[in-house]
Structure formats: structure tokens, C-alpha cells
Amino acid sequence: MTPFVSANSDFGPVKVESVTVHDSNMIIVKIAPDGVKRHTEQCDKDRERLLVINKESPYEKEMFSIALTAKASGKSITGWVNGCHEFWNYKAPKLTVITLVD
């Protein structure tokens, strides 16, 4: 029998503090500091509240839309991160799943 291994780390529910579209070709979702459950992805400690939407994902626009909706409505999100996205001289968790919740 093969054991199940999951590399993803779940989080939430958390509030969205900001959504940034950057000229470095990235979308960054910053989560509020008072989140219920934090992910365990090991990237840069001072970037743990930043979630990078993967530009290579076929669902990038949908993830961006959900993040904006959460920020505008004051609703929370849950989701998963997997791996670290490297940019400039630091790393931030890569968002793989995002869900809008009450």
C-alpha cells in the first residue's frame, strides 16, 4: 500500500487585507493578521501573509476575481498553498486553491 502524501497546506478562513497587481507580472493577495488557520508553507517568514497567484495557472483570472470579491465584500477566504514563488530577493507562498466563504 502506498501512503498518501500531500504537499499542499490549507489555510483559513481569513480576511483579505489587500489585492495587488504588480508590474512584475504578479498578483499578490495579502491576508489579514488575525486569520483562523495559517498555512504551513516554509517560504520567507516575513512574507507568510502574502499569497501569490500563479500566472501559469489556467484559473488565474478566477482566483483574482475571488480575491477581489472577498476584499470588496468583507467575506473570508479559505484555500491551499503549495511551494514558494520567488521574486526579487524573497519567496512567498504560491496560491493553488481559493474559496469564498461567509
Coordinates of N, CA and C in Angstrom, one line a residue:
M1 N 0.8 -1.2 0.0 CA 0.0 0.0 0.0 C 0.9 1.2 0.0
T2 N 0.6 2.2 -0.8 CA 1.3 3.5 -0.9 C 0.7 4.5 0.0
P3 N 1.5 5.1 0.9 CA 0.9 6.2 1.7 C 0.6 7.4 0.9
F4 N -0.5 8.1 1.3 CA -0.9 9.4 0.7 C 0.0 10.5 1.2
V5 N 0.6 11.3 0.3 CA 1.4 12.4 0.7 C 0.8 13.7 0.0
S6 N 0.5 14.7 0.8 CA 0.0 15.9 0.2 C 1.0 17.0 0.5
A7 N 1.4 17.7 -0.6 CA 2.4 18.8 -0.4 C 1.7 20.1 -0.2
N8 N 0.4 20.2 -0.4 CA -0.3 21.4 -0.2 C -0.5 21.7 1.3
S9 N -0.7 23.0 1.6 CA -1.0 23.4 3.0 C -2.3 24.2 3.0
D10 N -3.3 23.9 3.8 CA -4.5 24.6 3.8 C -4.4 25.8 4.8
F11 N -5.4 26.7 4.6 CA -5.4 27.9 5.5 C -6.9 28.4 5.5
G12 N -7.2 29.2 6.5 CA -8.5 29.9 6.6 C -9.4 29.4 7.6
P13 N -10.5 30.0 7.7 CA -10.9 31.2 6.9 C -10.1 32.5 7.4
V14 N -9.8 33.3 6.4 CA -9.1 34.6 6.7 C -9.7 35.7 5.9
K15 N -9.5 36.9 6.3 CA -9.9 38.1 5.6 C -8.8 38.5 4.6
V16 N -9.2 39.1 3.5 CA -8.3 39.6 2.6 C -8.0 41.1 2.9
E17 N -6.7 41.4 3.2 CA -6.4 42.8 3.5 C -6.1 43.6 2.3
S18 N -5.6 43.0 1.2 CA -5.3 43.7 0.0 C -5.1 42.8 -1.2
V19 N -5.3 43.3 -2.4 CA -5.1 42.6 -3.6 C -4.2 43.5 -4.5
T20 N -3.1 43.1 -4.9 CA -2.1 43.9 -5.6 C -1.8 43.3 -7.0
V21 N -1.9 44.1 -8.0 CA -1.5 43.7 -9.3 C -0.2 44.4 -9.6
H22 N 0.9 43.7 -9.7 CA 2.2 44.3 -9.8 C 2.8 44.2 -11.2
D23 N 3.6 45.2 -11.5 CA 4.2 45.2 -12.9 C 5.3 44.2 -13.1
S24 N 5.6 43.4 -12.0 CA 6.5 42.3 -12.1 C 5.7 41.0 -12.7
N25 N 4.5 41.3 -13.1 CA 3.7 40.2 -13.7 C 3.2 39.2 -12.6
M26 N 2.8 39.8 -11.4 CA 2.3 39.0 -10.3 C 1.0 39.6 -9.8
I27 N 0.2 38.7 -9.2 CA -1.0 39.2 -8.4 C -0.7 38.7 -7.0
I28 N -0.8 39.6 -6.0 CA -0.4 39.2 -4.7 C -1.7 39.5 -3.8
V29 N -2.1 38.5 -3.0 CA -3.2 38.6 -2.1 C -2.6 38.6 -0.7
K30 N -2.9 39.7 0.0 CA -2.3 39.8 1.4 C -3.5 39.5 2.4
I31 N -3.2 38.5 3.2 CA -4.3 38.1 4.2 C -4.1 38.8 5.5
A32 N -5.2 39.1 6.2 CA -5.2 39.8 7.5 C -4.4 39.0 8.5
P33 N -3.9 39.7 9.5 CA -3.0 39.0 10.5 C -3.8 38.2 11.5
D34 N -5.1 38.3 11.6 CA -5.9 37.6 12.6 C -6.6 36.4 12.0
G35 N -6.0 35.7 11.1 CA -6.6 34.5 10.4 C -6.8 33.4 11.4
V36 N -7.8 32.6 11.1 CA -8.1 31.5 12.0 C -7.1 30.3 11.9
K37 N -6.7 29.9 10.7 CA -5.7 28.9 10.5 C -4.7 29.3 9.5
R38 N -3.5 29.2 9.8 CA -2.4 29.6 8.9 C -1.9 28.4 8.2
H39 N -1.4 28.7 7.0 CA -0.7 27.6 6.2 C 0.6 27.3 6.8
T40 N 1.2 26.2 6.4 CA 2.5 25.8 7.0 C 3.6 25.8 5.9
E41 N 3.4 26.5 4.8 CA 4.4 26.5 3.8 C 5.6 27.3 4.3
Q42 N 6.8 26.8 4.0 CA 8.0 27.4 4.5 C 8.7 28.2 3.5
C43 N 8.3 29.5 3.4 CA 8.9 30.5 2.5 C 9.6 31.5 3.4
D44 N 9.7 32.7 3.0 CA 10.2 33.7 3.8 C 9.3 34.1 5.0
K45 N 9.8 34.1 6.2 CA 8.9 34.3 7.4 C 8.2 35.6 7.3
D46 N 8.8 36.7 6.8 CA 8.2 38.0 6.8 C 7.2 38.1 5.6
R47 N 7.1 37.1 4.8 CA 6.1 37.1 3.6 C 5.0 36.1 3.7
E48 N 4.8 35.5 4.9 CA 3.9 34.4 5.1 C 2.4 34.9 4.9
R49 N 2.1 36.2 5.0 CA 0.8 36.7 4.8 C 0.5 37.1 3.3
L50 N 1.5 36.9 2.5 CA 1.4 37.2 1.0 C 1.2 35.9 0.3
L51 N 0.2 35.9 -0.5 CA -0.1 34.7 -1.3 C 0.0 35.1 -2.8
V52 N 0.8 34.5 -3.6 CA 1.0 34.8 -5.0 C 0.1 33.9 -5.8
I53 N -0.7 34.6 -6.7 CA -1.5 33.8 -7.6 C -0.6 33.4 -8.8
N54 N -0.5 32.2 -9.1 CA 0.4 31.6 -10.1 C -0.1 32.1 -11.5
K55 N 0.7 32.9 -12.2 CA 0.4 33.4 -13.5 C 0.3 32.2 -14.5
E56 N 0.8 31.1 -14.2 CA 0.8 30.0 -15.2 C -0.5 29.1 -15.0
S57 N -1.3 29.4 -13.9 CA -2.5 28.6 -13.7 C -3.6 29.0 -14.7
P58 N -4.3 28.0 -15.2 CA -5.4 28.3 -16.1 C -6.5 29.0 -15.4
Y59 N -6.5 29.0 -14.1 CA -7.5 29.6 -13.3 C -7.1 30.9 -12.7
E60 N -6.1 31.5 -13.2 CA -5.5 32.8 -12.6 C -6.6 33.9 -12.5
K61 N -7.4 34.1 -13.6 CA -8.4 35.1 -13.6 C -9.5 34.8 -12.6
E62 N -9.9 33.6 -12.4 CA -10.9 33.2 -11.5 C -10.4 33.4 -10.0
M63 N -9.2 33.1 -9.8 CA -8.6 33.3 -8.4 C -8.5 34.8 -8.1
F64 N -8.1 35.6 -9.1 CA -8.1 37.0 -8.9 C -9.5 37.6 -8.6
S65 N -10.5 37.1 -9.3 CA -11.9 37.5 -9.1 C -12.4 37.2 -7.7
I66 N -12.1 36.0 -7.3 CA -12.5 35.6 -5.9 C -11.8 36.5 -4.9
A67 N -10.5 36.7 -5.0 CA -9.8 37.5 -4.1 C -10.4 39.0 -4.0
L68 N -10.7 39.5 -5.2 CA -11.3 40.9 -5.2 C -12.6 40.9 -4.6
T69 N -13.4 39.9 -4.9 CA -14.8 39.8 -4.3 C -14.7 39.7 -2.8
A70 N -13.8 38.9 -2.3 CA -13.6 38.8 -0.8 C -13.2 40.1 -0.2
K71 N -12.3 40.8 -0.8 CA -11.9 42.1 -0.3 C -13.0 43.1 -0.3
A72 N -13.8 43.2 -1.5 CA -14.8 44.2 -1.6 C -16.0 43.9 -0.7
S73 N -16.3 42.6 -0.5 CA -17.5 42.2 0.3 C -17.2 42.0 1.8
G74 N -15.9 42.0 2.2 CA -15.6 41.7 3.6 C -15.8 40.3 4.0
K75 N -16.0 39.4 3.0 CA -16.1 37.9 3.3 C -14.7 37.3 3.4
S76 N -14.6 36.1 4.0 CA -13.4 35.4 4.1 C -13.1 34.5 3.0
I77 N -11.8 34.1 3.0 CA -11.4 33.0 2.0 C -10.8 31.9 2.8
T78 N -10.9 30.7 2.2 CA -10.1 29.6 2.6 C -9.3 29.1 1.4
G79 N -8.3 28.2 1.5 CA -7.6 27.8 0.4 C -6.4 26.9 0.7
W80 N -5.6 26.8 -0.3 CA -4.4 26.0 -0.2 C -3.2 26.7 -0.9
V81 N -2.0 26.5 -0.3 CA -0.8 27.0 -1.0 C 0.1 25.8 -1.2
N82 N 1.0 25.9 -2.2 CA 1.9 24.8 -2.5 C 3.2 25.4 -3.1
G83 N 4.2 25.3 -2.4 CA 5.5 25.8 -2.9 C 5.7 27.3 -2.7
C84 N 6.8 27.8 -3.1 CA 7.1 29.2 -3.0 C 7.4 29.8 -4.3
H85 N 6.9 31.0 -4.5 CA 7.1 31.8 -5.7 C 8.3 32.8 -5.4
E86 N 9.3 32.7 -6.2 CA 10.5 33.5 -6.0 C 10.4 34.8 -6.8
F87 N 10.6 35.9 -6.2 CA 10.6 37.2 -7.0 C 11.5 38.2 -6.2
W88 N 12.2 39.0 -7.0 CA 13.1 39.9 -6.4 C 14.1 39.1 -5.6
N89 N 14.2 39.4 -4.3 CA 15.1 38.6 -3.4 C 14.4 37.9 -2.3
Y90 N 13.1 37.6 -2.5 CA 12.4 36.8 -1.5 C 11.4 35.9 -2.1
K91 N 10.8 35.0 -1.2 CA 9.9 34.0 -1.6 C 8.6 34.1 -0.9
A92 N 7.5 33.9 -1.5 CA 6.1 33.9 -0.9 C 5.3 32.7 -1.4
P93 N 4.4 32.2 -0.5 CA 3.6 31.0 -0.9 C 2.8 31.2 -2.1
K94 N 2.7 30.1 -2.9 CA 2.0 30.1 -4.2 C 0.6 29.6 -3.9
L95 N -0.4 30.4 -4.3 CA -1.8 30.1 -4.1 C -2.2 29.1 -5.1
T96 N -2.8 27.9 -4.7 CA -3.3 26.9 -5.6 C -4.8 26.7 -5.6
V97 N -5.4 27.0 -4.5 CA -6.9 26.9 -4.3 C -7.4 28.1 -3.5
I98 N -8.5 28.7 -3.9 CA -9.1 29.8 -3.2 C -10.6 29.6 -3.2
T99 N -11.2 29.8 -2.0 CA -12.7 29.6 -1.9 C -13.2 30.8 -1.1
L100 N -14.3 31.4 -1.6 CA -15.0 32.5 -0.9 C -16.0 31.8 0.1
V101 N -15.9 32.3 1.3 CA -16.8 31.7 2.4 C -17.4 32.9 3.2
D102 N -18.4 32.6 4.0 CA -19.0 33.6 4.9 C -18.2 33.8 6.1

